[in-house]
Tab-separated table of C-alpha atoms in Angstrom:
chain	number	residue	atom	x	y	z
A	139	MET	CA	-65.793	-54.137	-37.479
A	140	LYS	CA	-65.925	-50.560	-37.872
A	141	ARG	CA	-65.056	-50.379	-33.828
A	142	VAL	CA	-62.433	-52.044	-34.791
A	143	PHE	CA	-61.871	-49.950	-37.546
A	144	ALA	CA	-62.201	-46.734	-35.796
A	145	LEU	CA	-60.070	-47.615	-32.490
A	146	LEU	CA	-56.995	-48.296	-35.756
A	147	MET	CA	-57.803	-44.843	-36.782
A	148	PHE	CA	-58.362	-43.693	-32.953
A	149	PHE	CA	-54.841	-44.967	-32.177
A	150	CYS	CA	-52.738	-43.973	-35.567
A	151	ALA	CA	-53.695	-39.970	-35.228
A	152	LEU	CA	-52.241	-40.427	-31.529
A	153	THR	CA	-49.850	-41.611	-32.458
A	154	LEU	CA	-48.751	-38.922	-35.388
A	155	GLY	CA	-49.408	-36.666	-32.924
A	156	ILE	CA	-47.250	-37.472	-30.383
A	157	ALA	CA	-44.413	-38.000	-33.023
A	158	GLN	CA	-45.195	-34.659	-34.302
A	159	SER	CA	-44.454	-33.321	-30.667
A	160	TYR	CA	-41.308	-34.967	-29.946
A	161	ALA	CA	-40.348	-33.497	-33.258
A	162	GLN	CA	-41.064	-30.119	-32.440
A	163	ASP	CA	-39.294	-30.550	-28.625
A	164	GLU	CA	-35.502	-31.842	-30.720
A	165	THR	CA	-35.941	-28.543	-32.863
A	166	THR	CA	-36.457	-26.820	-30.353
A	167	GLU	CA	-33.663	-28.231	-27.815
A	168	GLU	CA	-31.432	-28.105	-30.667
A	169	ALA	CA	-32.405	-24.349	-31.348
A	170	THR	CA	-32.033	-23.786	-27.645
A	171	THR	CA	-28.677	-25.658	-27.694
A	172	GLU	CA	-27.193	-23.954	-30.774
A	173	GLN	CA	-28.230	-20.475	-29.748
A	174	VAL	CA	-26.538	-21.100	-26.245
A	175	ALA	CA	-23.394	-22.237	-28.157
A	176	GLU	CA	-23.422	-19.389	-29.924
A	177	GLU	CA	-23.935	-16.945	-26.787
A	178	THR	CA	-21.194	-19.207	-24.976
A	179	THR	CA	-18.710	-18.148	-28.369
A	180	SER	CA	-20.100	-14.906	-28.917
A	181	ALA	CA	-19.041	-14.245	-24.468
A	182	ALA	CA	-15.684	-16.270	-24.841
A	183	VAL	CA	-14.301	-14.064	-28.233
A	184	THR	CA	-15.885	-10.655	-26.664
A	185	GLU	CA	-14.223	-11.710	-23.325
A	186	ILE	CA	-10.679	-13.153	-24.972
A	187	SER	CA	-11.039	-9.625	-27.311
A	188	GLY	CA	-11.071	-7.163	-23.425
A	189	ASP	CA	-8.069	-9.218	-22.328
A	190	GLU	CA	-6.242	-8.607	-25.901
A	191	VAL	CA	-7.061	-4.828	-25.706
A	192	ALA	CA	-6.175	-4.516	-21.900
A	193	GLN	CA	-3.013	-6.061	-22.651
A	194	VAL	CA	-2.363	-4.311	-25.774
A	195	GLU	CA	-3.169	-0.736	-23.405
A	196	GLU	CA	-1.416	-1.923	-20.931
A	197	LEU	CA	1.798	-2.605	-23.016
A	198	SER	CA	1.331	0.560	-24.959
A	199	PHE	CA	1.605	3.010	-21.137
A	200	THR	CA	4.277	1.148	-20.118
A	201	GLN	CA	5.734	2.030	-23.747
A	202	ALA	CA	4.134	5.974	-23.306
A	203	VAL	CA	6.447	5.923	-20.207
A	204	LYS	CA	9.684	4.666	-21.387
A	205	GLN	CA	9.411	7.026	-24.208
A	206	LYS	CA	8.212	9.921	-22.431
A	207	PHE	CA	11.626	8.782	-19.589
A	208	ILE	CA	13.420	9.714	-23.078
A	209	GLU	CA	12.334	12.038	-24.020
A	210	GLY	CA	12.607	13.819	-21.144
A	211	GLY	CA	15.962	14.111	-21.142
A	212	TRP	CA	18.288	10.801	-19.572
A	213	GLU	CA	20.485	13.394	-17.190
A	214	PHE	CA	17.557	15.210	-15.161
A	215	MET	CA	15.177	12.343	-15.372
A	216	GLY	CA	17.987	9.614	-13.907
A	217	ALA	CA	18.102	12.387	-11.032
A	218	VAL	CA	14.428	12.420	-10.675
A	219	LEU	CA	14.460	8.711	-10.679
A	220	LEU	CA	17.529	8.209	-8.202
A	221	THR	CA	15.733	10.285	-5.536
A	222	LEU	CA	12.489	8.117	-6.321
A	223	ILE	CA	14.413	5.078	-5.077
A	224	LEU	CA	16.126	6.095	-2.865
A	225	GLY	CA	13.072	7.766	-0.972
A	226	LEU	CA	11.202	4.453	-1.704
A	227	ALA	CA	14.301	2.422	-0.199
A	228	ILE	CA	14.337	4.618	3.716
A	229	ALA	CA	10.524	5.219	2.983
A	230	ILE	CA	9.949	1.354	3.106
A	231	GLU	CA	12.441	0.434	5.949
A	232	ARG	CA	11.299	3.262	8.297
A	233	VAL	CA	7.296	1.126	7.555
A	234	ILE	CA	8.441	-2.039	7.966
A	235	THR	CA	10.277	-0.779	11.506
A	236	LEU	CA	7.388	1.184	12.886
A	237	SER	CA	5.045	-1.344	12.222
A	238	LEU	CA	7.688	-3.766	14.429
A	239	SER	CA	7.959	-0.861	17.156
A	240	THR	CA	4.073	-0.895	17.802
A	241	THR	CA	3.369	-3.163	21.440
A	242	ASN	CA	0.624	-4.348	22.984
A	243	THR	CA	0.483	-1.979	26.247
A	244	LYS	CA	-2.383	-2.741	28.019
A	245	LYS	CA	-1.422	-6.698	27.437
A	246	LEU	CA	2.504	-5.279	28.686
A	247	LEU	CA	1.295	-3.202	31.699
A	248	VAL	CA	-0.715	-6.144	32.927
A	249	LYS	CA	1.990	-8.475	32.813
A	250	VAL	CA	4.563	-6.244	34.145
A	251	GLU	CA	1.923	-5.585	37.451
A	252	GLU	CA	1.622	-8.967	37.447
A	253	ALA	CA	5.147	-10.378	37.671
A	254	LEU	CA	5.594	-7.258	40.385
A	255	SER	CA	2.960	-8.925	42.401
A	256	ASN	CA	4.266	-12.317	41.966
A	257	GLY	CA	8.115	-12.147	40.944
A	258	GLY	CA	9.050	-8.577	42.198
A	259	VAL	CA	11.231	-5.952	39.967
A	260	GLU	CA	13.737	-9.012	38.882
A	261	SER	CA	10.182	-11.093	37.351
A	262	ALA	CA	8.615	-7.810	35.632
A	263	LEU	CA	12.086	-7.265	33.747
A	264	GLU	CA	12.544	-10.291	32.345
A	265	VAL	CA	8.517	-9.474	30.927
A	266	THR	CA	9.943	-6.357	29.378
A	267	LYS	CA	13.090	-7.240	28.380
A	268	ALA	CA	11.364	-10.721	26.286
A	269	THR	CA	8.703	-8.163	24.481
A	270	ARG	CA	9.829	-6.220	21.378
A	271	GLY	CA	9.079	-2.071	20.932
A	272	PRO	CA	10.120	1.091	22.152
A	273	VAL	CA	6.940	1.144	25.107
A	274	ALA	CA	8.827	-2.210	26.820
A	275	SER	CA	12.581	-0.765	26.369
A	276	ILE	CA	11.801	1.898	28.715
A	277	PHE	CA	9.883	0.005	30.870
A	278	THR	CA	13.107	-1.868	31.104
A	279	GLN	CA	15.229	0.909	31.533
A	280	GLY	CA	12.369	2.140	34.236
A	281	LEU	CA	12.584	-1.129	35.953
A	282	MET	CA	16.274	-1.165	36.640
A	283	ARG	CA	16.274	1.921	38.466
A	284	ALA	CA	13.142	0.937	40.444
A	285	SER	CA	15.273	0.523	43.752
A	286	GLU	CA	16.274	4.337	43.716
A	287	GLY	CA	13.699	5.538	43.837
A	288	ILE	CA	10.422	6.810	41.855
A	289	GLU	CA	11.576	9.949	41.586
A	290	MET	CA	15.185	8.447	39.556
A	291	VAL	CA	12.338	6.198	37.656
A	292	GLU	CA	10.829	9.432	36.080
A	293	LYS	CA	13.757	10.646	35.156
A	294	SER	CA	15.260	7.569	33.324
A	295	VAL	CA	12.186	6.852	32.048
A	296	VAL	CA	11.774	10.870	30.282
A	297	ALA	CA	15.328	10.330	29.463
A	298	TYR	CA	15.445	6.800	27.559
A	299	GLY	CA	12.237	8.223	26.153
A	300	SER	CA	13.785	11.038	23.784
A	301	VAL	CA	16.163	8.448	23.072
A	302	GLU	CA	13.408	5.673	21.776
A	303	MET	CA	11.815	9.092	19.765
A	304	GLY	CA	15.712	9.794	18.091
A	305	LYS	CA	15.193	6.033	16.860
A	306	LEU	CA	11.846	6.051	15.649
A	307	GLU	CA	12.801	9.695	13.670
A	308	ARG	CA	15.688	7.969	11.901
A	309	GLY	CA	15.714	8.459	8.168
A	310	LEU	CA	12.692	11.044	8.177
A	311	PRO	CA	15.402	13.775	7.320
A	312	TRP	CA	16.699	11.987	4.042
A	313	ILE	CA	13.109	11.945	2.687
A	314	SER	CA	12.415	15.805	3.283
A	315	LEU	CA	15.335	15.579	1.666
A	316	PHE	CA	14.502	14.028	-1.420
A	317	ILE	CA	10.846	15.343	-1.248
A	318	ALA	CA	12.440	18.922	-2.112
A	319	MET	CA	14.656	17.528	-4.385
A	320	ALA	CA	12.664	16.264	-6.475
A	321	PRO	CA	10.545	19.145	-7.762
A	322	MET	CA	13.967	21.492	-7.773
A	323	LEU	CA	15.452	19.152	-10.129
A	324	GLY	CA	12.774	19.084	-12.456
A	325	PHE	CA	12.306	22.954	-12.303
A	326	MET	CA	16.297	22.227	-13.479
A	327	GLY	CA	14.879	20.798	-16.164
A	328	THR	CA	12.529	23.031	-17.007
A	329	VAL	CA	14.681	25.809	-17.141
A	330	ILE	CA	17.573	24.588	-19.365
A	331	GLY	CA	15.130	23.366	-21.967
A	332	MET	CA	13.768	26.883	-21.755
A	333	ILE	CA	16.688	27.480	-22.740
A	334	GLY	CA	17.335	25.294	-25.016
A	335	ALA	CA	14.195	26.610	-27.648
A	336	PHE	CA	15.540	30.225	-27.202
A	337	ASP	CA	19.179	28.944	-28.109
A	338	ALA	CA	17.344	27.511	-30.946
A	339	ILE	CA	15.257	29.883	-31.833
A	340	GLU	CA	18.220	32.339	-31.603
A	341	ALA	CA	19.856	30.204	-34.187
A	342	ALA	CA	17.154	29.954	-36.995
A	343	GLY	CA	16.190	33.490	-36.475
A	344	ASP	CA	13.012	33.125	-36.854
A	345	ILE	CA	10.242	31.564	-34.271
A	346	SER	CA	7.992	28.423	-35.227
A	347	PRO	CA	6.738	25.684	-33.394
A	348	SER	CA	8.961	23.145	-34.469
A	349	LEU	CA	12.005	24.699	-32.838
A	350	VAL	CA	9.849	25.513	-29.522
A	351	ALA	CA	8.756	22.053	-29.261
A	352	GLY	CA	11.120	19.789	-28.272
A	353	GLY	CA	12.723	22.316	-25.169
A	354	ILE	CA	9.204	23.157	-24.092
A	355	LYS	CA	8.456	19.329	-24.131
A	356	VAL	CA	11.775	18.795	-22.306
A	357	ALA	CA	10.764	21.237	-19.597
A	358	LEU	CA	7.032	19.544	-19.043
A	359	LEU	CA	8.394	16.348	-19.138
A	360	THR	CA	10.689	16.895	-16.140
A	361	THR	CA	8.697	19.043	-13.852
A	362	VAL	CA	6.188	16.515	-14.397
A	363	ALA	CA	8.830	13.832	-12.823
A	364	GLY	CA	9.992	15.615	-10.291
A	365	LEU	CA	5.977	16.635	-8.763
A	366	ILE	CA	4.960	13.732	-8.997
A	367	VAL	CA	8.177	11.389	-7.249
A	368	GLY	CA	7.294	14.311	-4.193
A	369	VAL	CA	3.494	13.472	-4.114
A	370	ILE	CA	4.781	9.908	-3.781
A	371	LEU	CA	7.119	10.598	-1.517
A	372	GLN	CA	4.855	13.248	0.453
A	373	VAL	CA	2.579	10.301	1.324
A	374	PHE	CA	5.264	7.626	3.214
A	375	TYR	CA	6.771	10.408	4.495
A	376	ASN	CA	3.022	11.810	6.609
A	377	TYR	CA	2.064	8.271	7.163
A	378	CYS	CA	5.213	7.632	9.078
A	379	VAL	CA	4.965	10.686	10.825
A	380	SER	CA	1.678	10.171	12.002
A	381	THR	CA	2.934	6.884	13.121
A	382	ILE	CA	5.875	8.279	14.605
A	383	ASP	CA	3.147	10.748	16.641
A	384	GLY	CA	1.039	7.853	17.663
A	385	ILE	CA	3.934	5.364	19.462
A	386	VAL	CA	5.373	8.948	21.331
A	387	LEU	CA	1.586	9.621	22.839
A	388	GLU	CA	1.691	5.915	23.372
A	389	MET	CA	5.078	5.742	24.951
A	390	GLU	CA	3.604	8.166	27.448
A	391	ASP	CA	0.843	7.156	28.135
A	392	ALA	CA	2.874	3.482	29.449
A	393	SER	CA	4.833	5.225	31.072
A	394	VAL	CA	2.818	7.221	33.658
A	395	SER	CA	1.050	3.750	34.107
A	396	LEU	CA	4.038	2.436	35.003
A	397	ILE	CA	4.906	4.688	37.552
A	398	ASP	CA	1.546	4.765	38.810
A	399	ILE	CA	2.038	0.613	38.819
A	400	LEU	CA	5.690	0.917	40.903
A	401	VAL	CA	3.614	3.301	43.398
A	402	LYS	CA	1.267	0.724	43.709
A	403	HIS	CA	3.337	-1.291	44.473
A	404	LYS	CA	5.899	-0.104	46.964
A	405	LEU	CA	2.716	0.762	49.063
A	406	SER	CA	1.785	-2.418	49.171
A	407	ALA	CA	5.152	-3.641	49.737
A	408	ASN	CA	5.383	-1.133	52.715
């Protein structure tokens, strides 16, 4: 009987200990879950607050730009903005055109040489006419004079190379003009703003910050706007010039290679 009673007491104590341990585990899990939920909510609130702050900052920046544009005076600020729009339009058109003018010269030379070996000049002309770019156009002009001799091919390639180079440089003088005009318009606004400030001083007969602040602000804003436009357009201009130089070098190298192929073809034909 004592043994049975002792066993019952042992099982009761074991059951009570397991229940307490399970209750502690549930409490710990609930606390952990609540803590994770609070951290997630806090992170979400922080993220939303960060997004709202960024949106407010972006909106305030846009409003600040509009405000400075209006404060600078619509006459000169509008003229500077017009130079930016026109200059960017021409620059983007040139960038697209120059991107389409690039040719895989090595691949084209291999195709032309294979066509000359298999089908002659007419077959090579079909290859060059089907290829886009100034290099292919030069090849076409040179192959059209192949029957007149190598010297005539060289003259034709050089002459038509100048024509293609002129096509590539089309529009660059206008970009250069707008690069020069934008800062000049800004400086003109600066001069007129300073004149307005001195007129205000003369009319009031006294020098005070409130009298000259408006004219000086207009002067500084127009100058900054003109310089910013000039810098933006200068970057596009330099990119176009660099791209044109690369295409011209590629044209010259390809022309020499074409003449070598024609000489080789003539010699092999003989």
